[in-house]
C-alpha positions as a printed NumPy array, in Angstrom:
array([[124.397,  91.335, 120.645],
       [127.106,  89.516, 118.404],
       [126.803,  86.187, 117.9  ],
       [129.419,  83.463, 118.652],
       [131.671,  81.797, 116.526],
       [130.651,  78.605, 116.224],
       [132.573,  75.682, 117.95 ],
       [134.822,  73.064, 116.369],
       [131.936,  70.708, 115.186],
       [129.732,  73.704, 113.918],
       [132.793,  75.165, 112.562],
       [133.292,  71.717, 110.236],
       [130.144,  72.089, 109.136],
       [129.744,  76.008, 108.192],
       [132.866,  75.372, 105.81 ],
       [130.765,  73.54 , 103.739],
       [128.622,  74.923, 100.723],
       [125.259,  74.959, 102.085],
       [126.243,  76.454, 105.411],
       [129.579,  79.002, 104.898],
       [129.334,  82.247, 106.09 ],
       [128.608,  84.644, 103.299],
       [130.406,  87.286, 105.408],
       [133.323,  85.794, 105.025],
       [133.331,  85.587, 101.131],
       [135.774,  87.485,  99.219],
       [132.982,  87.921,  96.226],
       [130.083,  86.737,  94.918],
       [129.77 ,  86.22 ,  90.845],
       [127.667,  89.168,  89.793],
       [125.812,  87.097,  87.49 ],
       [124.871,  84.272,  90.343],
       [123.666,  86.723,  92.214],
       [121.37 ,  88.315,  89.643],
       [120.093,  84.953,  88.837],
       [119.635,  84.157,  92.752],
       [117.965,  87.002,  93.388],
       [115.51 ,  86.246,  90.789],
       [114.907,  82.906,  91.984],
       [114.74 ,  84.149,  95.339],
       [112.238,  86.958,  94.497],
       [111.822,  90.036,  96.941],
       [110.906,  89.629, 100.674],
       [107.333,  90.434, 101.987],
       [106.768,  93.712, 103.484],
       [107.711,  94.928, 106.513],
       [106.158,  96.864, 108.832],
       [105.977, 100.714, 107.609],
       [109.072, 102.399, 109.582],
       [107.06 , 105.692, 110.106],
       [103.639, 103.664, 111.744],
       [105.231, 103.943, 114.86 ],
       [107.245, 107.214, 116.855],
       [110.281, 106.374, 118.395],
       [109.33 , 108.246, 121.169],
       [106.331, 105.218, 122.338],
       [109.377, 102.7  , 122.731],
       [107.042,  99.719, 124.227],
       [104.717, 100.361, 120.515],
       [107.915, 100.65 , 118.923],
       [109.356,  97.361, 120.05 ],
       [106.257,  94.883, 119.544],
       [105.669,  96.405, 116.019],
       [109.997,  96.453, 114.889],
       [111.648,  94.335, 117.55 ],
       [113.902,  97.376, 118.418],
       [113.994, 101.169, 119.04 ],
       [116.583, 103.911, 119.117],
       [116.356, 105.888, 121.749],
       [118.497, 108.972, 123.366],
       [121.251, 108.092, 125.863],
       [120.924, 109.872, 129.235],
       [124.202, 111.714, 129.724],
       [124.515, 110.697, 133.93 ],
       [124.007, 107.231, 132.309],
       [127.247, 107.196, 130.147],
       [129.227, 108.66 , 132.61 ],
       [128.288, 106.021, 135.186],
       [128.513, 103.368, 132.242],
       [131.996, 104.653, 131.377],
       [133.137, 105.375, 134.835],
       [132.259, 101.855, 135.881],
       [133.938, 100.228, 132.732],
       [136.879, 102.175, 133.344],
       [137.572, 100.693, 136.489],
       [136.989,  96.46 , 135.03 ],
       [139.39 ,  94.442, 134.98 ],
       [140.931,  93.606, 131.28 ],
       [141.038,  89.978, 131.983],
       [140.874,  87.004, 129.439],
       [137.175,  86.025, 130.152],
       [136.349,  86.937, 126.2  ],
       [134.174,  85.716, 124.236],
       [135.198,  85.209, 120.28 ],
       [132.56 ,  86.368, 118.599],
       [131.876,  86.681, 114.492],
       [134.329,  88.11 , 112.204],
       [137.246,  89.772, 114.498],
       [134.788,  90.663, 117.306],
       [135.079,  89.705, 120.406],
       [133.105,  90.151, 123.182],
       [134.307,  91.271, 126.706],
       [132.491,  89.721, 129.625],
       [131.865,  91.867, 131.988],
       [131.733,  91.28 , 136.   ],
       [129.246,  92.725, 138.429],
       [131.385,  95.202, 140.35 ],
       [129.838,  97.684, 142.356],
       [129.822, 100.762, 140.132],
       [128.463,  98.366, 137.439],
       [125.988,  97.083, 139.003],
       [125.053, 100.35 , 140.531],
       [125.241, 101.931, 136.762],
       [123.058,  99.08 , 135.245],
       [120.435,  98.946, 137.982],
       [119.585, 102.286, 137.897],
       [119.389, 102.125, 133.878],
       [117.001,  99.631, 134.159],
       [114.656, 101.583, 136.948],
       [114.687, 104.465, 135.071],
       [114.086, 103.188, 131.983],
       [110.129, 101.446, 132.769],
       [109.32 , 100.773, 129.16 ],
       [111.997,  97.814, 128.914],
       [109.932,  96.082, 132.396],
       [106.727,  96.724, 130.085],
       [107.99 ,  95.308, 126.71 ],
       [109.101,  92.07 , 128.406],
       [106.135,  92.263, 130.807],
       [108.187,  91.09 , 133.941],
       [110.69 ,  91.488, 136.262],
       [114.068,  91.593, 134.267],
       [117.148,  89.806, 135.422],
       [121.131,  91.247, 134.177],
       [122.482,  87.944, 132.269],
       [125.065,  89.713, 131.54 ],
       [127.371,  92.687, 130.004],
       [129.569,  92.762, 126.953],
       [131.767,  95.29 , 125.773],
       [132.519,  94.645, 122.102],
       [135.93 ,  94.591, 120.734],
       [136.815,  94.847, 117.122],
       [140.307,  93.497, 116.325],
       [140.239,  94.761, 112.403],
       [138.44 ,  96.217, 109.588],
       [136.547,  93.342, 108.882],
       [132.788,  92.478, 106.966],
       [129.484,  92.236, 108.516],
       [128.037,  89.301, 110.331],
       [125.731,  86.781, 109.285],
       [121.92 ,  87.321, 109.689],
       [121.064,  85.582, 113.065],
       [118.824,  85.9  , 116.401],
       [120.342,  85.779, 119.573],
       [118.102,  83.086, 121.596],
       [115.419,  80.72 , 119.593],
       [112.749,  81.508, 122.654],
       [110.663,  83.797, 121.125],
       [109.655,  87.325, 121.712],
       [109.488,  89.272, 124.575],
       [111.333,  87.049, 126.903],
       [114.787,  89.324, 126.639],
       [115.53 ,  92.738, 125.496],
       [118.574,  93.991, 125.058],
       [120.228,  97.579, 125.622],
       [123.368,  98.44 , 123.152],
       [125.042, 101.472, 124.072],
       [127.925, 103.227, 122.347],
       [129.929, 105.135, 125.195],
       [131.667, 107.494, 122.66 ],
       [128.465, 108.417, 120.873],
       [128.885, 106.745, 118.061],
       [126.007, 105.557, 115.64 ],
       [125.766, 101.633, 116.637],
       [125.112, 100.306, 112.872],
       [123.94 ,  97.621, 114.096],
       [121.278,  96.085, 111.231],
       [117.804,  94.838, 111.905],
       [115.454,  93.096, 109.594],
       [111.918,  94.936, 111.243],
       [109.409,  92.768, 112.388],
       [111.182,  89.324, 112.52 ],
       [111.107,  89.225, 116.067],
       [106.938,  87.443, 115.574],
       [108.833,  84.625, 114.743],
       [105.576,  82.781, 112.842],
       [105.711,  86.519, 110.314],
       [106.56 ,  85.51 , 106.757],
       [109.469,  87.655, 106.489],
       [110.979,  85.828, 109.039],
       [110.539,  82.363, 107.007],
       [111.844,  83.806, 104.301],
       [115.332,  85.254, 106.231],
       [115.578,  81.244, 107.116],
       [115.07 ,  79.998, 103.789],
       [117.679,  81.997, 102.542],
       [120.251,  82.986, 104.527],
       [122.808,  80.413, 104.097],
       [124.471,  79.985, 101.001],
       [126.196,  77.743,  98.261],
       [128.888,  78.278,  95.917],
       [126.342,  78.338,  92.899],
       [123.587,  79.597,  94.865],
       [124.512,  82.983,  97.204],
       [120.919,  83.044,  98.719],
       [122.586,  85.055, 101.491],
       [124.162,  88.249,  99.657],
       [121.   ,  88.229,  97.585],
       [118.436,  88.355, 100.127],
       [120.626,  90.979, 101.849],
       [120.527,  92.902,  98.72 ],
       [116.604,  92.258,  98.537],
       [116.379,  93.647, 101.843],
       [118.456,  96.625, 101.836],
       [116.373,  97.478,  98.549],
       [113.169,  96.891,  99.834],
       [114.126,  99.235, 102.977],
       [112.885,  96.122, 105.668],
       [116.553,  96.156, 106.484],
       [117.642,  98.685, 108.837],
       [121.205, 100.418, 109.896],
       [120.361, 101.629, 113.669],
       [122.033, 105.412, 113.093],
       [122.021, 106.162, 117.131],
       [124.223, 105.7  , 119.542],
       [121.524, 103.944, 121.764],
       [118.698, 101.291, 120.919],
       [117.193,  98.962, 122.971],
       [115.786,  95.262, 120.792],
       [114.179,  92.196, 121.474],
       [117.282,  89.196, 120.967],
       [114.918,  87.149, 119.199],
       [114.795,  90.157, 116.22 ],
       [116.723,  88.994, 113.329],
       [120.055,  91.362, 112.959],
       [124.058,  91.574, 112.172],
       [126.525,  93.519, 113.78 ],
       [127.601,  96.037, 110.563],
       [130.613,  95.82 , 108.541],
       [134.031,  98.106, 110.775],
       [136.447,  99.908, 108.479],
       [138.776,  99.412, 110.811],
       [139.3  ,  98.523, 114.911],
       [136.982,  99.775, 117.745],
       [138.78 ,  99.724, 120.782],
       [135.604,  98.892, 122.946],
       [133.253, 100.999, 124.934],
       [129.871,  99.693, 122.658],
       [128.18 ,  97.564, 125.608],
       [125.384,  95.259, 125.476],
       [123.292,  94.795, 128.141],
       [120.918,  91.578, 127.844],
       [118.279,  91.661, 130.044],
       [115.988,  88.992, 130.392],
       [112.482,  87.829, 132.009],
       [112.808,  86.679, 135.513],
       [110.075,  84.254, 135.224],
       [112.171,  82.477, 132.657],
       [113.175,  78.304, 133.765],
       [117.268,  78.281, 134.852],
       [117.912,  76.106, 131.722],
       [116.123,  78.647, 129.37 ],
       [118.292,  81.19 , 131.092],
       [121.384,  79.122, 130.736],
       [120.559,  78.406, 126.884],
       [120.328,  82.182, 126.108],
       [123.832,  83.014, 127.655],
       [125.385,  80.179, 125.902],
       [123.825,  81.542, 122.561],
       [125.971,  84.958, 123.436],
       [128.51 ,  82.673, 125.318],
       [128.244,  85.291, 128.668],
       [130.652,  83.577, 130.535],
       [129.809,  85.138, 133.246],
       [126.267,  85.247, 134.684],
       [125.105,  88.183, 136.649],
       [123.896,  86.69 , 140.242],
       [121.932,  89.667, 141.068],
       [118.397,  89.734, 142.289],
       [115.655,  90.7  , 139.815],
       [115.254,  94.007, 139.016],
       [111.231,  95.196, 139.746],
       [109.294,  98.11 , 137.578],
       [109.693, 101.292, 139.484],
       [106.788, 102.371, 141.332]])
């Protein structure tokens, strides 16, 4: 899911050297980066992409932190139907870099369209290893052309205590990018995406450990139209050539188990204005 723009105080703070968005840089000085990236070295190895089939998704997830999978055609329609028929209010969120994120409420063909996503879809009840609970739906709105976001997570909880569906109702490839295997949190390629993804003026750290990564292959483009990833996985929403109109939702799911205040801390990360107050949804028998 995107993240949020941060608020006035965080916004002060991100203008300055060590903490600016790197997205949001015009261009970096070949010859800094060179140097950076030499300083900065290459990142350790990720897990091998072809260890794992798509196909076991559960596998999939604890060994990446996301999977594509196929789209069920019924689902779209009910997904598409049902945000057809929501109202275009102003309960947005402003998200990143001309995104922003439309939060959706439970109506009843929703509701009925998520629910039975979830039930038939087991592997996301055995990832998380719970019951799941709907925090909420976004439908993402891109204003603009506009750059990539900055590396982030979208909860500090740790693994497997949310998972996330992103679906693209048009069948579009998401491009959403993952850095596979950060969602272990104590991995070292997850210390060294938080040594160096913020940035100075003389020191891009950022745009050369992005380069590192997309050379090294541990940073991924998600080519489907449908994944399903564990929040806590390190990941940007992709770089838009131009405006996208809506219809890409995400669908953050999370432990039912989890404390109200852990709950309320991971839809303020996302800033889902609008909780789902829906009963748990239970594994399928």
């Amino acid at each position: 899911m995107a993240a949020r723009r941060p608020r006035d105080g965080a916004a002060v703070a991100a203008a300055s050297d060590e903490n600016a968005n790197p997205c949001k840089k015009a261009r970096v000085d070949d010859d800094a980066l060179r140097k950076t990236m030499a300083t900065i070295g290459p990142p350790p190895a990720a897990p091998d992409p072809a260890a794992v089939p798509t196909t076991d998704v559960v596998r999939h997830l604890e060994t990446h932190g996301y999977c594509p999978i196929q789209s069920d055609a019924s689902t779209v329609d009910a997904l598409r139907a049902a945000l057809a028929d929501a109202a275009d209010d102003d309960n947005a969120s402003v998200l990143q870099n001309d995104r922003r994120g439309r939060n959706l409420p439970a109506t009843p063909a929703l509701r009925h369209a998520v629910v039975a996503l979830i039930e038939r879809s087991p592997f996301l009840h055995d990832y998380v290893g719970d019951d799941l609970r709907v925090q909420g739906v976004q439908d993402i709105v891109v204003s603009k052309a506009c750059p990539p976001q900055e590396i982030h997570r979208d909860h500090q909880l740790g693994a497997k205590k949310a998972i996330v569906v992103a679906i693209s109702l048009d069948g579009s490839p998401l491009g959403t990018e993952v850095i596979r295997g950060t969602h272990a949190g104590d991995d070292e390629l997850s210390s060294y995406v938080a040594r160096n993804r913020y940035s100075s003026k003389r020191a891009p750290k950022a745009a050369a450990m992005i380069q590192h990564l997309q050379q090294s292959g541990a940073m991924t483009a998600v080519q489907t139209s449908c994944m399903v990833y564990d929040p806590f996985l390190y990941h940007r929403g992709a770089a838009s050539a131009g405006p996208k109109t809506g219809g890409r939702l995400f669908i953050m799911l999370c432990a039912s188990s989890l404390s109200a205040d852990d709950q309320k801390a991971m839809r303020s990360t996302n800033d889902i204005k609008r909780a789902w107050k829906i009963p748990p949804v239970a594994r399928a028998v």
